[in-house]
Amino acid sequence: MPPRGDDETVALRAVEAPPADRTMLLRKVEADRDGDPDPAPGGRAARRKAAQGAGKRAGKHGSRARRGTAEADATRAAEGAGSAGDARPRTRMEARRAARARKDSPGVVASRVVGELFITLGVVMLLFVTYQLWWTNILAHQQANGAANSLQKKWDESGDERDPGTFSPGQGFAIIYIPKLDVKAPIAEGIDKHKVLDRGMVGHYGKSPLKTAMPWDKKGNFALAGHRNTHGEPFRYINRLKPGDEIVVETQSRYYTYEMSSILPQTPPSNTGVIKPVPPGSGFTEPGRYITLTTCTPEFTSTYRMIVWGKMVDERPRSEGKPDALVE
């Protein structure tokens, strides 16, 4: 503040006190209001009474605050319920429309059904293929091995040789070995699919008009049929045979050894000339003791037939032991 002007510049002057700051006074008053009340005058009883009064006033203020908070919460809850209620259909017609909107369209339902049908069909086909390519082989191998073992056991127990040509359809009478292919399978009379071939056995063409010779016949063509795929597939790899590879047939009393001579990779099923006593195209020119193996081709189809021919090169009694082709 600038110095106050004074005519008597050389005399002393008492300094006037500045006016009191009203702001400070107001602050002090407010502080006094907010602070604790001054102790009540009087004795201990008076002070206790004053404290009880202050507690009642504080309780009233707290209850008011709690009521205010509860009212605010109730208001917010009511607003939320109102907004949620607005999302619901207000009329029955609106509810029906909302339900129809939530349903899938016919196109979606149809596509879903078609997809499930395709999945089911795929699973069924996979199971069928697994059954054909895997399970039928297991069953056929078990049946064929059991039949071969039963034959050998029966032969060992009985020394009498059965008369040729008296075997009933489906009855086993011999065992075929192809050492190069590690094949051992029983031979049964007839070429019935269910009674013979599907049981893992090799069938003999023994019924007219496809009747062929037996191994013990002095001349003739011993013709056999077997599966190439599934059901034991004993002839699956006969296409790998080369001239000179051995084929052995064991009967109750003898072993007959043939050597593979030629192959016809493909021919129609109607070509029955391949099992004649002297088959055309086999390379044989005169009657002899031959063997013919027939099976389907190409693999996994029955469109054509594959033919393998062989010629007998050895015959010996079982009592003399196995032929060299079966000795490891």
mmCIF file of C-alpha atoms in Angstrom:
data_model
loop_
_atom_site.group_PDB
_atom_site.id
_atom_site.type_symbol
_atom_site.label_atom_id
_atom_site.label_comp_id
_atom_site.label_asym_id
_atom_site.label_seq_id
_atom_site.Cartn_x
_atom_site.Cartn_y
_atom_site.Cartn_z
ATOM 1 C CA MET A 1 0.000 0.000 0.000
ATOM 2 C CA PRO A 2 1.518 3.460 -0.881
ATOM 3 C CA PRO A 3 2.391 5.706 2.034
ATOM 4 C CA ARG A 4 -0.285 8.041 3.040
ATOM 5 C CA GLY A 5 0.362 11.684 2.340
ATOM 6 C CA ASP A 6 0.978 13.889 5.384
ATOM 7 C CA ASP A 7 1.536 17.648 5.689
ATOM 8 C CA GLU A 8 3.545 17.267 8.846
ATOM 9 C CA THR A 9 6.355 15.339 7.319
ATOM 10 C CA VAL A 10 8.758 15.794 10.247
ATOM 11 C CA ALA A 11 6.442 14.834 13.139
ATOM 12 C CA LEU A 12 5.720 11.339 14.335
ATOM 13 C CA ARG A 13 2.430 9.743 13.397
ATOM 14 C CA ALA A 14 0.665 6.792 14.917
ATOM 15 C CA VAL A 15 0.067 4.030 12.336
ATOM 16 C CA GLU A 16 -3.535 3.093 11.968
ATOM 17 C CA ALA A 17 -4.314 -0.609 12.198
ATOM 18 C CA PRO A 18 -5.543 -2.095 8.906
ATOM 19 C CA PRO A 19 -9.150 -3.143 8.790
ATOM 20 C CA ALA A 20 -9.850 -6.687 9.831
ATOM 21 C CA ASP A 21 -10.045 -9.306 7.043
ATOM 22 C CA ARG A 22 -13.682 -10.344 6.823
ATOM 23 C CA THR A 23 -12.707 -13.382 4.814
ATOM 24 C CA MET A 24 -10.646 -14.647 7.650
ATOM 25 C CA LEU A 25 -13.486 -14.042 10.055
ATOM 26 C CA LEU A 26 -15.874 -15.986 7.905
ATOM 27 C CA ARG A 27 -13.442 -18.868 7.630
ATOM 28 C CA LYS A 28 -13.041 -18.934 11.377
ATOM 29 C CA VAL A 29 -16.755 -19.020 11.901
ATOM 30 C CA GLU A 30 -17.105 -21.879 9.384
ATOM 31 C CA ALA A 31 -14.298 -23.741 11.059
ATOM 32 C CA ASP A 32 -16.010 -23.310 14.372
ATOM 33 C CA ARG A 33 -19.201 -24.712 12.895
ATOM 34 C CA ASP A 34 -17.452 -27.766 11.437
ATOM 35 C CA GLY A 35 -15.353 -28.454 14.485
ATOM 36 C CA ASP A 36 -16.392 -30.155 17.632
ATOM 37 C CA PRO A 37 -18.767 -28.192 19.860
ATOM 38 C CA ASP A 38 -17.312 -26.493 22.822
ATOM 39 C CA PRO A 39 -17.548 -28.441 25.988
ATOM 40 C CA ALA A 40 -20.837 -27.886 27.673
ATOM 41 C CA PRO A 41 -20.571 -25.758 30.739
ATOM 42 C CA GLY A 42 -21.361 -27.327 34.029
ATOM 43 C CA GLY A 43 -20.466 -30.589 35.654
ATOM 44 C CA ARG A 44 -20.104 -34.164 34.451
ATOM 45 C CA ALA A 45 -23.836 -34.793 34.258
ATOM 46 C CA ALA A 46 -24.327 -31.793 32.027
ATOM 47 C CA ARG A 47 -21.599 -32.929 29.674
ATOM 48 C CA ARG A 48 -23.062 -36.449 29.456
ATOM 49 C CA LYS A 49 -26.456 -35.050 28.597
ATOM 50 C CA ALA A 50 -24.954 -32.849 25.929
ATOM 51 C CA ALA A 51 -23.113 -35.834 24.392
ATOM 52 C CA GLN A 52 -26.318 -37.883 24.258
ATOM 53 C CA GLY A 53 -28.095 -35.085 22.448
ATOM 54 C CA ALA A 54 -25.313 -34.844 19.884
ATOM 55 C CA GLY A 55 -25.510 -38.607 19.247
ATOM 56 C CA LYS A 56 -29.250 -38.445 18.597
ATOM 57 C CA ARG A 57 -28.759 -35.626 16.113
ATOM 58 C CA ALA A 58 -26.019 -37.642 14.292
ATOM 59 C CA GLY A 59 -28.286 -40.694 14.126
ATOM 60 C CA LYS A 60 -31.056 -38.679 12.512
ATOM 61 C CA HIS A 61 -28.635 -37.354 9.894
ATOM 62 C CA GLY A 62 -27.315 -40.932 9.165
ATOM 63 C CA SER A 63 -30.800 -42.386 8.731
ATOM 64 C CA ARG A 64 -31.652 -39.604 6.307
ATOM 65 C CA ALA A 65 -28.491 -40.411 4.305
ATOM 66 C CA ARG A 66 -29.312 -44.110 4.221
ATOM 67 C CA ARG A 67 -32.861 -43.418 3.097
ATOM 68 C CA GLY A 68 -31.517 -41.237 0.294
ATOM 69 C CA THR A 69 -29.125 -43.952 -0.913
ATOM 70 C CA ALA A 70 -31.861 -46.606 -0.854
ATOM 71 C CA GLU A 71 -34.203 -44.358 -2.828
ATOM 72 C CA ALA A 72 -31.493 -43.766 -5.447
ATOM 73 C CA ASP A 73 -30.842 -47.506 -5.784
ATOM 74 C CA ALA A 74 -34.560 -48.189 -6.151
ATOM 75 C CA THR A 75 -34.816 -45.539 -8.856
ATOM 76 C CA ARG A 76 -31.930 -47.052 -10.833
ATOM 77 C CA ALA A 77 -33.409 -50.564 -10.516
ATOM 78 C CA ALA A 78 -36.778 -49.324 -11.742
ATOM 79 C CA GLU A 79 -35.132 -47.647 -14.733
ATOM 80 C CA GLY A 80 -33.239 -50.883 -15.575
ATOM 81 C CA ALA A 81 -36.415 -52.943 -15.307
ATOM 82 C CA GLY A 82 -38.201 -50.487 -17.535
ATOM 83 C CA SER A 83 -35.517 -50.685 -20.200
ATOM 84 C CA ALA A 84 -35.541 -54.515 -20.031
ATOM 85 C CA GLY A 85 -39.293 -54.533 -20.279
ATOM 86 C CA ASP A 86 -39.125 -52.385 -23.384
ATOM 87 C CA ALA A 87 -37.124 -55.205 -25.130
ATOM 88 C CA ARG A 88 -39.900 -57.742 -24.567
ATOM 89 C CA PRO A 89 -42.841 -57.975 -26.956
ATOM 90 C CA ARG A 90 -45.688 -55.865 -25.630
ATOM 91 C CA THR A 91 -48.484 -57.705 -27.450
ATOM 92 C CA ARG A 92 -49.278 -61.287 -28.392
ATOM 93 C CA MET A 93 -48.819 -60.473 -32.073
ATOM 94 C CA GLU A 94 -45.357 -59.082 -31.430
ATOM 95 C CA ALA A 95 -44.486 -62.208 -29.428
ATOM 96 C CA ARG A 96 -45.528 -64.432 -32.366
ATOM 97 C CA ARG A 97 -43.494 -62.379 -34.784
ATOM 98 C CA ALA A 98 -40.455 -62.602 -32.506
ATOM 99 C CA ALA A 99 -40.872 -66.399 -32.226
ATOM 100 C CA ARG A 100 -41.091 -66.759 -36.028
ATOM 101 C CA ALA A 101 -37.990 -64.602 -36.407
ATOM 102 C CA ARG A 102 -36.065 -66.858 -34.037
ATOM 103 C CA LYS A 103 -36.964 -70.024 -36.035
ATOM 104 C CA ASP A 104 -34.617 -71.259 -38.815
ATOM 105 C CA SER A 105 -35.758 -70.788 -42.373
ATOM 106 C CA PRO A 106 -36.790 -73.874 -44.434
ATOM 107 C CA GLY A 107 -33.614 -73.562 -46.478
ATOM 108 C CA VAL A 108 -31.425 -73.695 -43.390
ATOM 109 C CA VAL A 109 -33.327 -76.708 -42.036
ATOM 110 C CA ALA A 110 -33.105 -78.526 -45.386
ATOM 111 C CA SER A 111 -29.369 -77.897 -45.746
ATOM 112 C CA ARG A 112 -28.809 -79.129 -42.215
ATOM 113 C CA VAL A 113 -30.757 -82.349 -42.877
ATOM 114 C CA VAL A 114 -28.905 -82.973 -46.150
ATOM 115 C CA GLY A 115 -25.569 -82.432 -44.428
ATOM 116 C CA GLU A 116 -26.417 -84.906 -41.681
ATOM 117 C CA LEU A 117 -27.540 -87.468 -44.273
ATOM 118 C CA PHE A 118 -24.257 -87.150 -46.167
ATOM 119 C CA ILE A 119 -22.278 -87.558 -42.951
ATOM 120 C CA THR A 120 -24.278 -90.659 -42.017
ATOM 121 C CA LEU A 121 -23.865 -92.111 -45.516
ATOM 122 C CA GLY A 122 -20.117 -91.484 -45.388
ATOM 123 C CA VAL A 123 -19.807 -93.246 -42.043
ATOM 124 C CA VAL A 124 -21.813 -96.233 -43.321
ATOM 125 C CA MET A 125 -19.657 -96.498 -46.455
ATOM 126 C CA LEU A 126 -16.478 -96.284 -44.400
ATOM 127 C CA LEU A 127 -17.700 -99.072 -42.132
ATOM 128 C CA PHE A 128 -18.641 -101.201 -45.156
ATOM 129 C CA VAL A 129 -15.229 -100.736 -46.788
ATOM 130 C CA THR A 130 -13.521 -101.565 -43.497
ATOM 131 C CA TYR A 131 -15.636 -104.699 -43.213
ATOM 132 C CA GLN A 132 -14.886 -105.808 -46.778
ATOM 133 C CA LEU A 133 -11.156 -105.092 -46.833
ATOM 134 C CA TRP A 134 -10.220 -105.975 -43.279
ATOM 135 C CA TRP A 135 -12.775 -107.912 -41.288
ATOM 136 C CA THR A 136 -13.711 -110.429 -44.014
ATOM 137 C CA ASN A 137 -10.031 -111.342 -44.346
ATOM 138 C CA ILE A 138 -9.732 -111.955 -40.611
ATOM 139 C CA LEU A 139 -12.804 -114.191 -40.551
ATOM 140 C CA ALA A 140 -11.821 -116.061 -43.718
ATOM 141 C CA HIS A 141 -8.269 -116.680 -42.492
ATOM 142 C CA GLN A 142 -9.611 -118.091 -39.234
ATOM 143 C CA GLN A 143 -12.029 -120.384 -41.059
ATOM 144 C CA ALA A 144 -9.471 -121.489 -43.655
ATOM 145 C CA ASN A 145 -6.758 -122.208 -41.095
ATOM 146 C CA GLY A 146 -9.226 -124.140 -38.991
ATOM 147 C CA ALA A 147 -10.319 -126.214 -41.987
ATOM 148 C CA ALA A 148 -6.725 -126.968 -43.042
ATOM 149 C CA ASN A 149 -5.719 -128.014 -39.530
ATOM 150 C CA SER A 150 -8.802 -130.207 -39.231
ATOM 151 C CA LEU A 151 -7.959 -131.922 -42.519
ATOM 152 C CA GLN A 152 -4.388 -132.664 -41.491
ATOM 153 C CA LYS A 153 -5.496 -133.954 -38.094
ATOM 154 C CA LYS A 154 -8.074 -136.202 -39.717
ATOM 155 C CA TRP A 155 -5.519 -137.534 -42.190
ATOM 156 C CA ASP A 156 -3.065 -138.302 -39.416
ATOM 157 C CA GLU A 157 -5.701 -140.182 -37.428
ATOM 158 C CA SER A 158 -6.999 -142.237 -40.372
ATOM 159 C CA GLY A 159 -4.759 -144.077 -42.796
ATOM 160 C CA ASP A 160 -7.487 -144.946 -45.302
ATOM 161 C CA GLU A 161 -7.499 -142.837 -48.464
ATOM 162 C CA ARG A 162 -10.917 -141.688 -49.612
ATOM 163 C CA ASP A 163 -12.067 -142.815 -53.049
ATOM 164 C CA PRO A 164 -11.610 -140.125 -55.709
ATOM 165 C CA GLY A 165 -14.672 -138.215 -56.829
ATOM 166 C CA THR A 166 -16.820 -138.866 -53.782
ATOM 167 C CA PHE A 167 -16.561 -135.469 -52.096
ATOM 168 C CA SER A 168 -19.721 -133.490 -51.402
ATOM 169 C CA PRO A 169 -20.019 -129.786 -52.344
ATOM 170 C CA GLY A 170 -18.173 -127.609 -49.831
ATOM 171 C CA GLN A 171 -16.210 -130.513 -48.374
ATOM 172 C CA GLY A 172 -12.455 -130.051 -48.007
ATOM 173 C CA PHE A 173 -10.203 -132.729 -49.487
ATOM 174 C CA ALA A 174 -6.773 -131.117 -50.086
ATOM 175 C CA ILE A 175 -4.465 -128.226 -49.187
ATOM 176 C CA ILE A 176 -2.695 -125.936 -51.674
ATOM 177 C CA TYR A 177 0.680 -124.300 -50.987
ATOM 178 C CA ILE A 178 2.326 -121.518 -52.987
ATOM 179 C CA PRO A 179 5.669 -121.060 -51.191
ATOM 180 C CA LYS A 180 6.727 -117.925 -53.070
ATOM 181 C CA LEU A 181 3.546 -116.121 -51.976
ATOM 182 C CA ASP A 182 3.388 -117.722 -48.498
ATOM 183 C CA VAL A 183 -0.048 -119.148 -49.310
ATOM 184 C CA LYS A 184 -1.629 -122.100 -47.538
ATOM 185 C CA ALA A 185 -5.349 -122.718 -48.055
ATOM 186 C CA PRO A 186 -7.718 -125.689 -47.961
ATOM 187 C CA ILE A 187 -9.257 -126.924 -51.207
ATOM 188 C CA ALA A 188 -12.972 -127.754 -51.141
ATOM 189 C CA GLU A 189 -15.235 -129.343 -53.705
ATOM 190 C CA GLY A 190 -17.195 -126.816 -55.795
ATOM 191 C CA ILE A 191 -16.893 -123.097 -56.444
ATOM 192 C CA ASP A 192 -19.906 -121.878 -54.475
ATOM 193 C CA LYS A 193 -19.270 -118.323 -53.291
ATOM 194 C CA HIS A 194 -20.838 -118.589 -49.843
ATOM 195 C CA LYS A 195 -20.004 -122.194 -48.967
ATOM 196 C CA VAL A 196 -16.449 -122.215 -50.288
ATOM 197 C CA LEU A 197 -14.836 -119.047 -51.646
ATOM 198 C CA ASP A 198 -16.067 -116.557 -49.021
ATOM 199 C CA ARG A 199 -14.766 -118.877 -46.293
ATOM 200 C CA GLY A 200 -11.181 -118.358 -47.462
ATOM 201 C CA MET A 201 -10.994 -121.723 -49.222
ATOM 202 C CA VAL A 202 -9.985 -122.524 -52.793
ATOM 203 C CA GLY A 203 -12.708 -124.192 -54.866
ATOM 204 C CA HIS A 204 -12.329 -127.085 -57.310
ATOM 205 C CA TYR A 205 -14.238 -127.008 -60.589
ATOM 206 C CA GLY A 206 -15.898 -130.372 -59.977
ATOM 207 C CA LYS A 207 -19.403 -130.012 -61.360
ATOM 208 C CA SER A 208 -20.552 -130.247 -64.980
ATOM 209 C CA PRO A 209 -20.311 -128.459 -67.330
ATOM 210 C CA LEU A 210 -17.118 -127.185 -65.651
ATOM 211 C CA LYS A 211 -15.965 -130.494 -64.219
ATOM 212 C CA THR A 212 -12.181 -130.942 -64.170
ATOM 213 C CA ALA A 213 -9.725 -133.645 -63.131
ATOM 214 C CA MET A 214 -8.309 -134.453 -59.684
ATOM 215 C CA PRO A 215 -4.579 -134.407 -58.882
ATOM 216 C CA TRP A 216 -4.407 -138.213 -58.688
ATOM 217 C CA ASP A 217 -5.911 -138.667 -62.158
ATOM 218 C CA LYS A 218 -3.425 -139.980 -64.683
ATOM 219 C CA LYS A 219 -4.268 -137.180 -67.102
ATOM 220 C CA GLY A 220 -6.290 -134.014 -66.904
ATOM 221 C CA ASN A 221 -6.405 -130.404 -65.758
ATOM 222 C CA PHE A 222 -6.902 -129.793 -62.014
ATOM 223 C CA ALA A 223 -8.648 -126.368 -62.106
ATOM 224 C CA LEU A 224 -9.128 -124.159 -59.026
ATOM 225 C CA ALA A 225 -10.784 -120.799 -58.223
ATOM 226 C CA GLY A 226 -10.027 -118.368 -55.388
ATOM 227 C CA HIS A 227 -10.621 -114.776 -54.302
ATOM 228 C CA ARG A 228 -8.094 -112.143 -55.274
ATOM 229 C CA ASN A 229 -9.402 -109.531 -52.843
ATOM 230 C CA THR A 230 -11.257 -109.852 -49.526
ATOM 231 C CA HIS A 231 -12.417 -113.090 -47.850
ATOM 232 C CA GLY A 232 -8.896 -114.373 -47.298
ATOM 233 C CA GLU A 233 -7.712 -113.447 -50.834
ATOM 234 C CA PRO A 234 -5.566 -116.602 -51.353
ATOM 235 C CA PHE A 235 -4.937 -115.786 -55.044
ATOM 236 C CA ARG A 236 -4.262 -112.066 -54.653
ATOM 237 C CA TYR A 237 -0.668 -112.149 -55.873
ATOM 238 C CA ILE A 238 -0.652 -115.032 -58.356
ATOM 239 C CA ASN A 239 0.247 -112.458 -61.017
ATOM 240 C CA ARG A 240 3.721 -112.385 -59.400
ATOM 241 C CA LEU A 241 4.421 -116.026 -60.183
ATOM 242 C CA LYS A 242 7.145 -116.745 -62.715
ATOM 243 C CA PRO A 243 7.826 -119.888 -64.779
ATOM 244 C CA GLY A 244 9.395 -122.512 -62.526
ATOM 245 C CA ASP A 245 7.743 -121.322 -59.257
ATOM 246 C CA GLU A 246 6.343 -124.304 -57.315
ATOM 247 C CA ILE A 247 2.696 -124.981 -56.479
ATOM 248 C CA VAL A 248 2.128 -127.920 -54.115
ATOM 249 C CA VAL A 249 -1.120 -129.809 -53.460
ATOM 250 C CA GLU A 250 -1.326 -132.019 -50.368
ATOM 251 C CA THR A 251 -3.959 -134.752 -50.080
ATOM 252 C CA GLN A 252 -4.608 -137.422 -47.488
ATOM 253 C CA SER A 253 -1.929 -139.733 -48.912
ATOM 254 C CA ARG A 254 0.301 -137.786 -51.307
ATOM 255 C CA TYR A 255 2.024 -134.532 -52.256
ATOM 256 C CA TYR A 256 1.718 -133.264 -55.860
ATOM 257 C CA THR A 257 4.206 -130.628 -57.009
ATOM 258 C CA TYR A 258 3.577 -128.420 -60.049
ATOM 259 C CA GLU A 259 5.741 -125.776 -61.694
ATOM 260 C CA MET A 260 4.169 -122.592 -63.014
ATOM 261 C CA SER A 261 4.500 -122.456 -66.810
ATOM 262 C CA SER A 262 2.452 -119.510 -68.181
ATOM 263 C CA ILE A 263 -0.096 -116.786 -67.360
ATOM 264 C CA LEU A 264 -3.055 -115.199 -69.139
ATOM 265 C CA PRO A 265 -3.359 -111.714 -67.552
ATOM 266 C CA GLN A 266 -6.940 -111.047 -68.658
ATOM 267 C CA THR A 267 -9.799 -112.917 -70.267
ATOM 268 C CA PRO A 268 -13.621 -112.742 -70.165
ATOM 269 C CA PRO A 269 -15.408 -114.831 -67.505
ATOM 270 C CA SER A 270 -17.147 -116.702 -70.324
ATOM 271 C CA ASN A 271 -13.861 -118.165 -71.592
ATOM 272 C CA THR A 272 -14.242 -121.637 -70.101
ATOM 273 C CA GLY A 273 -11.689 -123.078 -72.507
ATOM 274 C CA VAL A 274 -8.924 -122.127 -70.049
ATOM 275 C CA ILE A 275 -9.840 -125.138 -67.856
ATOM 276 C CA LYS A 276 -10.040 -127.720 -70.622
ATOM 277 C CA PRO A 277 -7.799 -130.808 -70.388
ATOM 278 C CA VAL A 278 -5.439 -129.105 -72.861
ATOM 279 C CA PRO A 279 -6.129 -125.352 -72.405
ATOM 280 C CA PRO A 280 -5.698 -123.149 -75.504
ATOM 281 C CA GLY A 281 -3.039 -120.474 -74.993
ATOM 282 C CA SER A 282 -1.363 -122.347 -72.131
ATOM 283 C CA GLY A 283 1.503 -123.613 -74.232
ATOM 284 C CA PHE A 284 0.481 -127.236 -73.652
ATOM 285 C CA THR A 285 0.046 -129.227 -76.824
ATOM 286 C CA GLU A 286 -0.942 -132.670 -75.541
ATOM 287 C CA PRO A 287 -2.781 -134.192 -72.591
ATOM 288 C CA GLY A 288 -0.899 -134.238 -69.319
ATOM 289 C CA ARG A 289 -1.258 -133.553 -65.596
ATOM 290 C CA TYR A 290 -1.850 -129.847 -65.333
ATOM 291 C CA ILE A 291 -3.098 -127.297 -62.804
ATOM 292 C CA THR A 292 -5.037 -124.092 -63.512
ATOM 293 C CA LEU A 293 -5.573 -121.194 -61.067
ATOM 294 C CA THR A 294 -8.352 -118.696 -61.848
ATOM 295 C CA THR A 295 -9.196 -115.410 -60.108
ATOM 296 C CA CYS A 296 -10.695 -111.964 -60.743
ATOM 297 C CA THR A 297 -8.933 -109.021 -62.338
ATOM 298 C CA PRO A 298 -8.364 -106.053 -62.089
ATOM 299 C CA GLU A 299 -8.120 -105.957 -58.313
ATOM 300 C CA PHE A 300 -11.313 -105.146 -56.403
ATOM 301 C CA THR A 301 -13.411 -105.924 -59.485
ATOM 302 C CA SER A 302 -14.833 -109.036 -61.138
ATOM 303 C CA THR A 303 -14.866 -107.755 -64.710
ATOM 304 C CA TYR A 304 -12.292 -110.206 -66.093
ATOM 305 C CA ARG A 305 -10.394 -113.334 -65.088
ATOM 306 C CA MET A 306 -6.677 -113.966 -64.644
ATOM 307 C CA ILE A 307 -5.373 -117.456 -65.436
ATOM 308 C CA VAL A 308 -2.176 -119.195 -64.266
ATOM 309 C CA TRP A 309 -1.161 -122.628 -65.634
ATOM 310 C CA GLY A 310 1.267 -125.181 -64.270
ATOM 311 C CA LYS A 311 2.531 -128.688 -64.993
ATOM 312 C CA MET A 312 3.072 -131.534 -62.512
ATOM 313 C CA VAL A 313 6.750 -132.333 -61.966
ATOM 314 C CA ASP A 314 6.714 -134.493 -58.820
ATOM 315 C CA GLU A 315 4.478 -136.841 -56.830
ATOM 316 C CA ARG A 316 5.330 -138.518 -53.529
ATOM 317 C CA PRO A 317 3.584 -140.220 -50.617
ATOM 318 C CA ARG A 318 3.057 -138.198 -47.446
ATOM 319 C CA SER A 319 4.847 -140.895 -45.537
ATOM 320 C CA GLU A 320 8.097 -139.883 -47.248
ATOM 321 C CA GLY A 321 7.899 -136.355 -45.890
ATOM 322 C CA LYS A 322 7.383 -132.959 -47.418
ATOM 323 C CA PRO A 323 8.680 -132.105 -50.887
ATOM 324 C CA ASP A 324 11.665 -129.810 -51.238
ATOM 325 C CA ALA A 325 9.400 -126.849 -52.066
ATOM 326 C CA LEU A 326 7.895 -127.005 -48.544
ATOM 327 C CA VAL A 327 11.131 -127.614 -46.658
ATOM 328 C CA GLU A 328 12.535 -124.374 -45.260
#
